XYZ file of C-alpha atoms in Angstrom:
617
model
C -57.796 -23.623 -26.176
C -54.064 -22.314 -27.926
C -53.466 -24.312 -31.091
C -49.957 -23.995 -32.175
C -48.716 -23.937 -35.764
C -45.384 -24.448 -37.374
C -44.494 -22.537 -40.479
C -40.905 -23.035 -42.583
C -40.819 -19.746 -44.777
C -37.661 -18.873 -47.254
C -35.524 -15.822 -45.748
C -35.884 -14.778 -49.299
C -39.600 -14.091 -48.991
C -39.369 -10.948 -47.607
C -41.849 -7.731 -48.177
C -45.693 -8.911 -47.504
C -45.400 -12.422 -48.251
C -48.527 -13.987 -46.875
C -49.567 -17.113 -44.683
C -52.735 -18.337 -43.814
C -54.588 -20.548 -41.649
C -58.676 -21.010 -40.686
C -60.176 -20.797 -37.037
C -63.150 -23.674 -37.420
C -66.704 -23.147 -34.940
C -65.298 -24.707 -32.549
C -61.833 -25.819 -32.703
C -59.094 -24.176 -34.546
C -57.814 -25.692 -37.768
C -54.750 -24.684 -40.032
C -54.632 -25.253 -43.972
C -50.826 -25.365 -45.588
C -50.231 -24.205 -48.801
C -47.348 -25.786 -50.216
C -46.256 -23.106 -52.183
C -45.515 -19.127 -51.459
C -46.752 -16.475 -54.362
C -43.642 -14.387 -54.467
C -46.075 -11.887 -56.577
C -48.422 -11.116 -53.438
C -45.800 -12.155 -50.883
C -48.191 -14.398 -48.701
C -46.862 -16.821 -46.197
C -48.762 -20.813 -46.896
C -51.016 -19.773 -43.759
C -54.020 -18.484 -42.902
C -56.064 -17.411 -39.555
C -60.039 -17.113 -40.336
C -63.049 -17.249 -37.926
C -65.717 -19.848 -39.326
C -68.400 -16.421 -38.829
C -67.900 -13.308 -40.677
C -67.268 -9.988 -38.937
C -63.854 -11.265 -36.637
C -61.206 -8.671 -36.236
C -57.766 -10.520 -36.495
C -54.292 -8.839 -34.783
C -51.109 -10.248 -34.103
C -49.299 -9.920 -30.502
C -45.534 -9.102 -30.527
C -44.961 -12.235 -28.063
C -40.863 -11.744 -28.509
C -41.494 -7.776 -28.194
C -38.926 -7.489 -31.036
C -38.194 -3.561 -32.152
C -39.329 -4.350 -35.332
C -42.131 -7.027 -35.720
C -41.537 -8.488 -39.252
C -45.685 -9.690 -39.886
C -48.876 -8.399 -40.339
C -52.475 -9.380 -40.347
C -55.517 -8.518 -42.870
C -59.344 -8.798 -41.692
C -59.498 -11.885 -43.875
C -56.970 -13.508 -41.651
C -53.960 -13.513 -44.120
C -50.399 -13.130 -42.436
C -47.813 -11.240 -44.135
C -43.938 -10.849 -43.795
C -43.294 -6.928 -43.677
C -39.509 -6.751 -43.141
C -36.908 -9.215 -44.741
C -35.878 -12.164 -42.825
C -32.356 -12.987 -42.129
C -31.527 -16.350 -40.930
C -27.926 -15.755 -39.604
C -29.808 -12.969 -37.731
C -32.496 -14.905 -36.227
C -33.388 -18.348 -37.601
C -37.270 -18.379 -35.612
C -39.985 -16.346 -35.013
C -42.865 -16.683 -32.006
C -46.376 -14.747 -32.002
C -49.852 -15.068 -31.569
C -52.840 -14.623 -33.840
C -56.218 -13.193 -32.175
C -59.795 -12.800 -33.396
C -62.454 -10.853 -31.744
C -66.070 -9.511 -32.400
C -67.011 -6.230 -32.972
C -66.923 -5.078 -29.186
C -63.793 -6.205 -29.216
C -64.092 -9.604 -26.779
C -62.454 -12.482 -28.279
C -64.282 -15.302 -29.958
C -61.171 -17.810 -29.091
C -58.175 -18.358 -27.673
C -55.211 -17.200 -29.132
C -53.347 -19.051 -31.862
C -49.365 -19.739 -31.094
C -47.812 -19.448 -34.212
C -44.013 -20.273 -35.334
C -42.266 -19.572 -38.240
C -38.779 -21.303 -39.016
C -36.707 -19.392 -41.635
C -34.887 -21.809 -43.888
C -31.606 -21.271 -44.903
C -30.126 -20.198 -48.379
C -26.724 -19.696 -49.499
C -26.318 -16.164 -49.073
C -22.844 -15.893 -47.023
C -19.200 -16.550 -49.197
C -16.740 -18.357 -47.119
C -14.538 -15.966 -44.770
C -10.676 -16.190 -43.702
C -10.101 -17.293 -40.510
C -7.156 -13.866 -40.420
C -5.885 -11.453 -42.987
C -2.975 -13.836 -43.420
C -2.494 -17.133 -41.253
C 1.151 -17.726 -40.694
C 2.603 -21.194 -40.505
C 6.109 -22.439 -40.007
C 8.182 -25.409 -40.849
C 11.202 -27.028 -39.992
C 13.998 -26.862 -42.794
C 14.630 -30.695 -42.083
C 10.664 -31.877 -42.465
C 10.279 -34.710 -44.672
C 7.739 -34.384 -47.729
C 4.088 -35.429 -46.489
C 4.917 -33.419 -42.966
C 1.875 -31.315 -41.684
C 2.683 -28.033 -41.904
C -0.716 -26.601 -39.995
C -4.306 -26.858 -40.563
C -6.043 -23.994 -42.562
C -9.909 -23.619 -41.606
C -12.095 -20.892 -43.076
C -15.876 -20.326 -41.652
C -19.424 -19.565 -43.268
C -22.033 -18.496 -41.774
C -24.664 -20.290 -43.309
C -26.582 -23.428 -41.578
C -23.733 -25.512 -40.795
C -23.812 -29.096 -41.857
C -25.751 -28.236 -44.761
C -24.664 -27.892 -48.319
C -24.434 -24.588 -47.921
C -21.861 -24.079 -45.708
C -19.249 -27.530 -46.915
C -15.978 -25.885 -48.209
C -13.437 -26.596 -50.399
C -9.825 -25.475 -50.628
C -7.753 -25.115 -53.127
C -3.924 -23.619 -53.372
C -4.236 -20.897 -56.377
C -0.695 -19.672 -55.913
C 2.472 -20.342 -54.338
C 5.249 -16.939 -54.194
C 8.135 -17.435 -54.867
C 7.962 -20.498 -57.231
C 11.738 -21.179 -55.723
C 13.037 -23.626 -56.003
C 10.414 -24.935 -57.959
C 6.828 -24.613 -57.576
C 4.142 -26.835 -56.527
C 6.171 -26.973 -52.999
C 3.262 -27.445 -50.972
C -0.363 -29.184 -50.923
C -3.646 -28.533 -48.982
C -6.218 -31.457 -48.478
C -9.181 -30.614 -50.584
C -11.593 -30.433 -47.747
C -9.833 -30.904 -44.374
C -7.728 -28.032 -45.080
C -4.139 -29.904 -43.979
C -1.095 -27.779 -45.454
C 1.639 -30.251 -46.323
C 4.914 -30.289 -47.639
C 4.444 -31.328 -52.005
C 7.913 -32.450 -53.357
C 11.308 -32.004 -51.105
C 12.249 -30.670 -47.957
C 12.832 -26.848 -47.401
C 16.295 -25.092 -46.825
C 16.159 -21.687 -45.507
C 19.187 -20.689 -47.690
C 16.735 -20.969 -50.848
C 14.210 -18.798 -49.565
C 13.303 -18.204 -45.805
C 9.196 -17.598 -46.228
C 6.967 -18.426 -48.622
C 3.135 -16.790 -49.442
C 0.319 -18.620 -50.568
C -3.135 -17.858 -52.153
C -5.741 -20.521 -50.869
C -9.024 -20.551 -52.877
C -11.861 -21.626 -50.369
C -15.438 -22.055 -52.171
C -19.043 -23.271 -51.565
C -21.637 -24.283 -54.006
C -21.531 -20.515 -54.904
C -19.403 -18.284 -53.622
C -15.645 -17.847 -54.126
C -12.747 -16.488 -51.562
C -9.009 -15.936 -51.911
C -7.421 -16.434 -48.614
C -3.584 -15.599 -47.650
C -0.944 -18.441 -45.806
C 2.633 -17.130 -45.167
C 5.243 -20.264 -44.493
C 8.068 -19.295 -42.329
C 10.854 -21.743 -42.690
C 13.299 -22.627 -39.496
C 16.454 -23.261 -38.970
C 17.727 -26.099 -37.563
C 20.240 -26.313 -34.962
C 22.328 -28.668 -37.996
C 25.937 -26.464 -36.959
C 28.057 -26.636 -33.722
C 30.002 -23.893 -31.760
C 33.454 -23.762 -33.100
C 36.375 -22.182 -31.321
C 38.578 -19.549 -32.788
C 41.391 -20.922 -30.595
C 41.671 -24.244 -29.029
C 44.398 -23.102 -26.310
C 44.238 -19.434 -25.117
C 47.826 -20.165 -22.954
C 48.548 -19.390 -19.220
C 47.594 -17.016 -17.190
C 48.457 -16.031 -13.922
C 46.746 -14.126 -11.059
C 46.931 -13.012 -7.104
C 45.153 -14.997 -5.042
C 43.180 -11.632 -3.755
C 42.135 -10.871 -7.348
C 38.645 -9.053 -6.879
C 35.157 -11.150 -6.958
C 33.331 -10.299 -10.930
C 36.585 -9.463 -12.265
C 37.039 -10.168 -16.180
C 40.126 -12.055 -16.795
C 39.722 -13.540 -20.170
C 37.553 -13.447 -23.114
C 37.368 -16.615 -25.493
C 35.084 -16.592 -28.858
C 33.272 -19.695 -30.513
C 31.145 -18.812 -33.969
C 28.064 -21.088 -35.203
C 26.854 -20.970 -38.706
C 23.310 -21.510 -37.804
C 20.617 -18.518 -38.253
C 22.027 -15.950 -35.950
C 20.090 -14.631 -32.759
C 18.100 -17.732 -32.683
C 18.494 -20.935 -30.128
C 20.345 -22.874 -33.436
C 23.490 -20.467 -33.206
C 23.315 -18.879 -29.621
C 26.281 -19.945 -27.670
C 26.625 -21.205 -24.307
C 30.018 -22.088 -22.466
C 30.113 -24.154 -19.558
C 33.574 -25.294 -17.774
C 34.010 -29.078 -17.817
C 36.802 -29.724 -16.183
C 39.545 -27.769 -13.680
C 37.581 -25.873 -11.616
C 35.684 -28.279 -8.860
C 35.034 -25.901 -6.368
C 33.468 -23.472 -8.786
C 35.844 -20.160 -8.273
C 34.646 -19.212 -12.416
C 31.904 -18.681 -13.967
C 31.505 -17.454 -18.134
C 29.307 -15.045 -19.394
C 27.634 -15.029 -23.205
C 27.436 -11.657 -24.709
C 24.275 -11.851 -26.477
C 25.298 -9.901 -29.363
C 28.595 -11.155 -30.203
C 28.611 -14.435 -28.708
C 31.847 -13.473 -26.514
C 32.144 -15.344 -23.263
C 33.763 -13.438 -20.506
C 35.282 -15.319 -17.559
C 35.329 -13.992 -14.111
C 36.055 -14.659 -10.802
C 33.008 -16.386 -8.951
C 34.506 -17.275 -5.444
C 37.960 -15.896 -3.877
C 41.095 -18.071 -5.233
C 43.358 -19.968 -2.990
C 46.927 -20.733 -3.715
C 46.974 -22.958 -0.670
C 44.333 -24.943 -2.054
C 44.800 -24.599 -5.956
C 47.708 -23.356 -7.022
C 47.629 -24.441 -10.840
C 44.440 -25.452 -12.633
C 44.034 -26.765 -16.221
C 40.881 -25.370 -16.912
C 38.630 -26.615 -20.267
C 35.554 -24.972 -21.655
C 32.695 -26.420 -23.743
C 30.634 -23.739 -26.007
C 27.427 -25.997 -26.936
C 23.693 -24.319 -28.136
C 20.416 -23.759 -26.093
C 19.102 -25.676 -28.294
C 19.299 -29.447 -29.226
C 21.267 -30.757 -32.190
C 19.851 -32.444 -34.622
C 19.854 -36.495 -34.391
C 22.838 -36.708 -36.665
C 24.755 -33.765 -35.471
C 27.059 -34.600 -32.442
C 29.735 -32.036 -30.611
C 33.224 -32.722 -31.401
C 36.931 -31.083 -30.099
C 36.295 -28.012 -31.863
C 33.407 -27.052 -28.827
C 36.158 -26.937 -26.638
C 39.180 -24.511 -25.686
C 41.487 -24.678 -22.416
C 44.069 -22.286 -20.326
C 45.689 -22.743 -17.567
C 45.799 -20.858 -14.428
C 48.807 -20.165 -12.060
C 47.453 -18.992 -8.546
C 50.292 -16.428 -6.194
C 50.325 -16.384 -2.446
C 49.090 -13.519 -1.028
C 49.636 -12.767 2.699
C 46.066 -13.039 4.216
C 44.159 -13.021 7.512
C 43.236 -15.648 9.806
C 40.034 -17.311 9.011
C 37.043 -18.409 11.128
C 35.124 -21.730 10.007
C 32.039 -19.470 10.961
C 30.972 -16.519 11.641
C 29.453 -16.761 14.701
C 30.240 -19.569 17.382
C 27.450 -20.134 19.737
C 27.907 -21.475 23.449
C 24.801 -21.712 26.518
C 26.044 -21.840 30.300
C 24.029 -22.017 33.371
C 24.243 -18.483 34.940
C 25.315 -19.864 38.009
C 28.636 -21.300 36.841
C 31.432 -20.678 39.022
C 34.322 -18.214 37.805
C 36.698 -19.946 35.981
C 34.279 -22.148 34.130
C 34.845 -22.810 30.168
C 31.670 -21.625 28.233
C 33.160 -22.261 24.793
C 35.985 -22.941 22.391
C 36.737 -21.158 18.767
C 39.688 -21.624 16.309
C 40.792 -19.781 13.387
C 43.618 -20.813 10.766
C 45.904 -18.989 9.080
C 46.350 -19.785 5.142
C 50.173 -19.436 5.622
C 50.543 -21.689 8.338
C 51.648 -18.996 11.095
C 50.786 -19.312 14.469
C 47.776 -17.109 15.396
C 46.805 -15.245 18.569
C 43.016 -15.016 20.228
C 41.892 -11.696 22.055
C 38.244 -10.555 22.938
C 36.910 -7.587 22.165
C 33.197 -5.821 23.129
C 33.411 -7.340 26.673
C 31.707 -4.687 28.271
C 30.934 -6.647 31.398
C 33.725 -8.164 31.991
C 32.585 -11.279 32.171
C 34.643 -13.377 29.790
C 38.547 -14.402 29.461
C 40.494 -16.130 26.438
C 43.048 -18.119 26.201
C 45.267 -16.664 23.647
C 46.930 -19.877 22.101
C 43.889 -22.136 22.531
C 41.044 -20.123 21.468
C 38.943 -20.913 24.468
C 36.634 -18.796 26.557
C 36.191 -19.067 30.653
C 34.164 -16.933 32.789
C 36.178 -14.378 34.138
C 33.157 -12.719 36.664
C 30.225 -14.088 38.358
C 27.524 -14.565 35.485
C 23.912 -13.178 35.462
C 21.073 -13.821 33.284
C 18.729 -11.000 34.527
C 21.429 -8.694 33.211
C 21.751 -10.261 30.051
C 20.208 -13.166 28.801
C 22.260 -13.757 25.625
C 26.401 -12.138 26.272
C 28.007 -11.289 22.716
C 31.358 -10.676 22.077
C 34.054 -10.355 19.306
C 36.903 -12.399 19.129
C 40.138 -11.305 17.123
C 42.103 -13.649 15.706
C 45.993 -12.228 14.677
C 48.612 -14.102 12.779
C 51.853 -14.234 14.768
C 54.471 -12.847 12.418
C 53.906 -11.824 8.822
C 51.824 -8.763 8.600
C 49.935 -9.246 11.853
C 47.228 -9.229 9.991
C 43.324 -10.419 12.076
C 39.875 -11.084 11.292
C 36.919 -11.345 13.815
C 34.260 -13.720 14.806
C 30.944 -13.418 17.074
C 31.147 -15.244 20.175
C 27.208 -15.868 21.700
C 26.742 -17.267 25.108
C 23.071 -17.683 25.789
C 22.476 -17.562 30.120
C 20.655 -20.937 31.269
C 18.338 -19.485 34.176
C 18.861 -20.908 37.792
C 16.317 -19.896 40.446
C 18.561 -16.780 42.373
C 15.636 -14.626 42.330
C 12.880 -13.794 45.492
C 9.906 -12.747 44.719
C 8.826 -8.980 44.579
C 5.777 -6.600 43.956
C 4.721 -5.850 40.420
C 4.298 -2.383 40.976
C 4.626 0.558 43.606
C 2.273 0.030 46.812
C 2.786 3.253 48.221
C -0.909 4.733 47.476
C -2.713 2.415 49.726
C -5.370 4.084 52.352
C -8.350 3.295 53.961
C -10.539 5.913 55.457
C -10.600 6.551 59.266
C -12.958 5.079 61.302
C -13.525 1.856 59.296
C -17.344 1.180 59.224
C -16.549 -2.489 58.416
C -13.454 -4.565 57.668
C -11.498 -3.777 54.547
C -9.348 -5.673 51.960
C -6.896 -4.774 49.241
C -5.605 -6.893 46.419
C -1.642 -7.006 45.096
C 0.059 -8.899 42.871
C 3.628 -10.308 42.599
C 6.278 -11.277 40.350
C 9.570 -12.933 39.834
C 12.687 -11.799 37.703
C 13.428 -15.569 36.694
C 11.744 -17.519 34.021
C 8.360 -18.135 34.728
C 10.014 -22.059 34.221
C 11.351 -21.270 37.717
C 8.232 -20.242 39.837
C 4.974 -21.489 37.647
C 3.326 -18.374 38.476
C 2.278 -20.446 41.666
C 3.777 -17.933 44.614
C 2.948 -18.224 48.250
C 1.863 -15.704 50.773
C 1.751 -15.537 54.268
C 1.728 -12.848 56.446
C 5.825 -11.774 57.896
C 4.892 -11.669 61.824
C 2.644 -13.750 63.948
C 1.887 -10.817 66.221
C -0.047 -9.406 62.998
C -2.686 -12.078 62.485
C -5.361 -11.169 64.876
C -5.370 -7.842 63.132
C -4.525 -8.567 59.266
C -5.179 -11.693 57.033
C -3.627 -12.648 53.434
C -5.294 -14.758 51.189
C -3.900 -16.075 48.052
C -6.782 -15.452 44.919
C -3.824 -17.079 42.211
C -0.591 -17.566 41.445
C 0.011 -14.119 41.115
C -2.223 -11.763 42.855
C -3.496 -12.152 46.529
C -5.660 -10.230 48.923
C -4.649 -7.908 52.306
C -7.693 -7.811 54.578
C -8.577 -6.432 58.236
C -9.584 -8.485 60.929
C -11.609 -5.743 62.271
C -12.067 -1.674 62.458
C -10.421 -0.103 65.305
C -7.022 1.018 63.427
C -5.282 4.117 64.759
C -5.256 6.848 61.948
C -1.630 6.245 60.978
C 0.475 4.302 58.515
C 0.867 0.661 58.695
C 4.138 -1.499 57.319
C 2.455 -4.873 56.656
C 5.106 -7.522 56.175
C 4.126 -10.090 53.537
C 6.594 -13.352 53.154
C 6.696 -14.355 49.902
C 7.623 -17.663 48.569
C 8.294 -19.095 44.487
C 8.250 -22.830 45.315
C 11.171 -23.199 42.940
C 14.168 -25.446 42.881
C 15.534 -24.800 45.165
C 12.568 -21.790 46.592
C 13.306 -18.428 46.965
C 11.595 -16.777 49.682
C 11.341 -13.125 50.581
C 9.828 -10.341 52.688
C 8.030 -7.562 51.133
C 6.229 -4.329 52.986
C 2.702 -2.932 52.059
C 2.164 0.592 53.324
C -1.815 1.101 54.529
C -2.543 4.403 55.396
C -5.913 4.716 57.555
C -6.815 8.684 57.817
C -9.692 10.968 57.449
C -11.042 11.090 53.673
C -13.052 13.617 51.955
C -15.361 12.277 49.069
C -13.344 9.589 48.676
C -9.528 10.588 49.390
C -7.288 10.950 52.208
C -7.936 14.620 53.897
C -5.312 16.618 55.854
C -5.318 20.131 57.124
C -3.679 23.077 55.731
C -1.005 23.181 58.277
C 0.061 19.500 58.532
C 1.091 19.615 55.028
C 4.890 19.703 54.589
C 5.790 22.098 52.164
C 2.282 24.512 52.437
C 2.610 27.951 54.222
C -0.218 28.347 56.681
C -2.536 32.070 56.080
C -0.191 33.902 58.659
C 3.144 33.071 56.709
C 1.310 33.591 53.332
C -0.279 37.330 54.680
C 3.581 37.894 55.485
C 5.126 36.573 51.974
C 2.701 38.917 50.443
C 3.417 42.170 52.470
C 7.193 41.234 51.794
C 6.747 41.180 48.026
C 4.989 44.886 48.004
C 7.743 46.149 50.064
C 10.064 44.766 47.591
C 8.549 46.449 44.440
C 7.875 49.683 46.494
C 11.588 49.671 46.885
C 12.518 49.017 43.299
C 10.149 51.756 42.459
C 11.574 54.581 44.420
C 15.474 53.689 43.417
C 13.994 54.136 40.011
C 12.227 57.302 40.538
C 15.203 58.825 41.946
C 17.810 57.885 39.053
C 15.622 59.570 36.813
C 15.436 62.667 38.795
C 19.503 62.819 38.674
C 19.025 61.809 35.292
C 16.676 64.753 34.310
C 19.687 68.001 36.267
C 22.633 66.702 34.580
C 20.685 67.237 31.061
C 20.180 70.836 32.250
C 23.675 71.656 32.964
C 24.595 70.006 29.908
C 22.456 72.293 28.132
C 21.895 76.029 29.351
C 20.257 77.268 26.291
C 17.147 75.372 27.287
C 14.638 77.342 28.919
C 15.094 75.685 31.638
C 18.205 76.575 32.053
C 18.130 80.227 31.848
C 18.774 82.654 34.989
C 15.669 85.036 35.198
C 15.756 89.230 34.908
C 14.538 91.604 37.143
């Protein structure tokens, strides 16, 4: 049977301090001492077999690297290592006995030791230096942050309660005793009077954090804000008049105005911000904030119009990212106007849009409006319509009017969607224009038979036919499926035809050609197929399927040599080929000769040669 015993033994008992317990006859017992002799380093426990002669051994149950206990032959248990509760806080093994063979007289005893805790660990900083910050406007009592420090000893014990206390406060301006920290929750609070950032922007203290007997000096830094306690104020209230072309570019700068704020510079408290309040409704500005020098640039955000707008009183407001405190409000001297004079400028025609859209069925007679546009010129003058891109010819505009007619018969299989350009020109002035896109989307009628998919003219069937044949085909339509529903009709063209052919429809699209029996002539074979789209109202038409019946040869149509057009038969090529040797032999001797010629005119030339010389008697 496996007894189990619980031990509690000091961490600070650590080389060979012993423990002890007793095995009994027939059960196992365990005797505590209540004291540990620190001079023999026992643990209170002791393992012994009620006959003499056991052999006692303890089994690494946790297979820890280093086992920490150790076993005599009178059954006394020592600790071999030191024990370190913040390392490991419980031990596991077993005790065994056994005879001199080495069986074992019991079961194994289960044995657990519990290290108790002592205050051996000081208090630690939660950081090198934990940084808080405060408002300048906080009133006294006002949390500044919550300072917590750790120990690692047994927590909830009175070894590891702390206490905190503020040793030090740099600089002592403008007085000392500024701040206070709650003696064991750790709360940093304001002491006396509220902090200005003009006396001193951070402050350092020393926190003393202690346990029953250890000591530590921690480090707090206290940044203090600014608040946003100063408005934007304008160098100048009225920057004057200004006047500009209505065509003045898009991003262009065309005034700079300045506001200053006393707050903390580069923060939210004394960044500026401008806005325009009033004199600009359709939003042709816009301001900019350089970040650096609070500047704000105004540019041009959308074109100006003098037709529209030709004087605006415009006002700006320079306020802070940030809010203001409660008793702070903005006054006049956030804001600053000018005002702006807008001059005509001769401009183009303009389009409400940029692209007019119009849909016509494609059968619409010539003649027929398809669409409308208008422009309007910002001086008033009469303007003038033209078309341009009209590659088809298909459209017509009426210059005063603006609107469109078909000028040619319309057709969607061409084109499904027709673009063109209009022009608009202002009569008089400059002449100046501007374009438009005009779209006219094709509504699909039904103007279409039905035709093959594909090319036909491969079809054969070998001569004699053994049994009756068939061939399959399919069939399409060049208007929207809408039109025909993939849901054609077939039927052969001539009645004289159907006691030798029959067509059978497999499904909307595709249908079979089949013979009525086997004695074709080798020839070719036009079958007529009438073809109809059941549309509204149904096209019908007549396509021809070429058959071919002739001899085959593993599978393909055979002819001879000679029946082919185009290949010489074996007595024209034996005559091609004696005609090309003739020709070469020809070439050859012309050759032959010129160098001969070639060769006595380079002896004359020359009559030092030996060649050349007569000959002596």
């Amino acid at each position: 049977m496996l007894q189990t015993w619980m031990i509690q033994l000091l961490p600070m008992a650590s080389f060979f301090t012993k423990l002890s317990s007793s095995f009994p006859q027939s059960t196992m017992l365990c005797t505590f001492r209540s004291t540990i002799k620190l001079g023999q380093y026992r643990l209170p426990k002791k393992v012994q077999w009620n006959d003499p002669g056991a052999h006692y051994s303890l089994i690494n149950k946790e297979k820890l690297p280093k086992f920490p206990f150790s076993i005599d032959q009178e059954g006394n248990i020592y600790v071999t290592q030191p024990l370190d509760r913040e390392e490991k806080d419980s031990h596991v093994f077993f005790a065994t006995a056994k005879d001199e063979n080495g069986r074992p007289l019991a079961f194994p005893v289960d044995i657990h030791v519990k290290v108790i805790d002592i205050n051996d660990n000081p208090p630690t900083c939660p950081s090198k230096v934990t940084v808080f910050e405060v408002q300048e406007n906080e009133i006294v009592g006002s949390s500044i942050g919550f300072f917590t420090a750790h120990d690692m000893d047994e927590a909830n014990t009175a070894n590891s309660i702390l206490k905190y206390r503020l040793a030090d406060q740099t600089p002592k301006v403008p007085s000392d005793g500024l701040f206070l920290i709650q003696e064991y929750e750790g709360k940093v609070q304001l002491g006396k009077q509220s902090l200005k950032k003009q006396d001193n922007p951070q402050y350092n203290l020393t926190v003393e954090v202690s346990d029953k007997d250890f000591k530590t000096l921690c480090f707090v830094q206290v940044n203090v804000i600014d608040i946003n306690d100063q408005i934007p104020i304008f160098e100048v209230s009225d920057y004057g008049n200004m006047t500009l072309p209505e065509d003045t570019a898009i991003g262009s700068t065309i005034l700079v105005i300045q506001a200053t704020d006393a707050d903390e510079p580069f923060t939210g408290s004394s960044k500026i911000l401008y806005k325009i309040v009033q004199g600009d409704a359709e939003g042709r500005l816009e301001v900019t904030t350089d970040p650096q020098t609070n500047a704000g640039y105004v540019k041009i955000k959308k074109p100006l119009d003098f037709e529209t707008e030709p004087v605006s009183s415009i006002v700006f407001q320079a306020e802070n990212p940030e809010p203001l405190v409660s008793n702070v409000k903005y006054n006049a001297s956030s804001f600053a106007s000018f005002k702006l004079f807008v001059t005509d400028v001769n401009e183009a025609p303009v389009f409400p849009q940029l692209i007019f859209q119009a849909k016509v069925s494609e059968d619409a007679a010539v003649g027929t409006k398809v669409g409308n546009v208008t422009a309007r010129d910002p001086e008033g003058l009469p303007v003038s319509y033209s078309l341009s891109g009209d590659k088809r010819g298909w459209l017509k505009i009426d210059s005063v009017t603006g609107e469109i007619f078909s000028a040619a018969p319309l057709d969607r299989e061409t084109e499904s969607l027709y673009r063109v350009r209009v022009v608009a020109t202002e009569i008089g002035g400059s002449s100046l224009s501007s374009t438009a896109d005009f779209h006219l989307a094709l509504m699909d009628v039904n103007d279409n038979p039905p035709r093959l998919a594909k090319d036909y003219t491969g079809l054969f069937f070998c001569h004699p036919l053994s049994t009756t044949e068939s061939l399959i085909f399919e069939v399409t339509d060049d208007d929207q499926q809408s039109f025909w529903r993939s849901q054609f009709t077939f039927a052969l063209g001539r009645e004289s035809l159907q006691n030798d052919w029959e067509v059978s429809k497999i499904n909307g699209t595709h249908a079979r050609l089949s013979t009525k029996h086997t004695s074709f002539e080798e020839r070719v074979y036009e079958i007529p197929i009438l073809l109809n789209d059941r549309g509204q109202p149904p096209m019908e038409g007549t396509v021809f399927l070429p058959v071919t019946f002739c001899k085959c040869v593993e599978g393909s149509c055979f002819r001879p040599a000679g029946s082919h057009d185009g290949i010489p038969t074996v007595g024209m090529a034996v005559g091609i080929l004696l005609t090309t040797f003739l020709v070469i032999g020809i070439i050859l001797a012309v050759v032959f000769i010129r160098m001969k010629k070639d060769e006595g005119k380079d002896n004359i030339e020359n009559p030092q040669s030996p060649e050349a010389r007569p000959l002596r008697s």
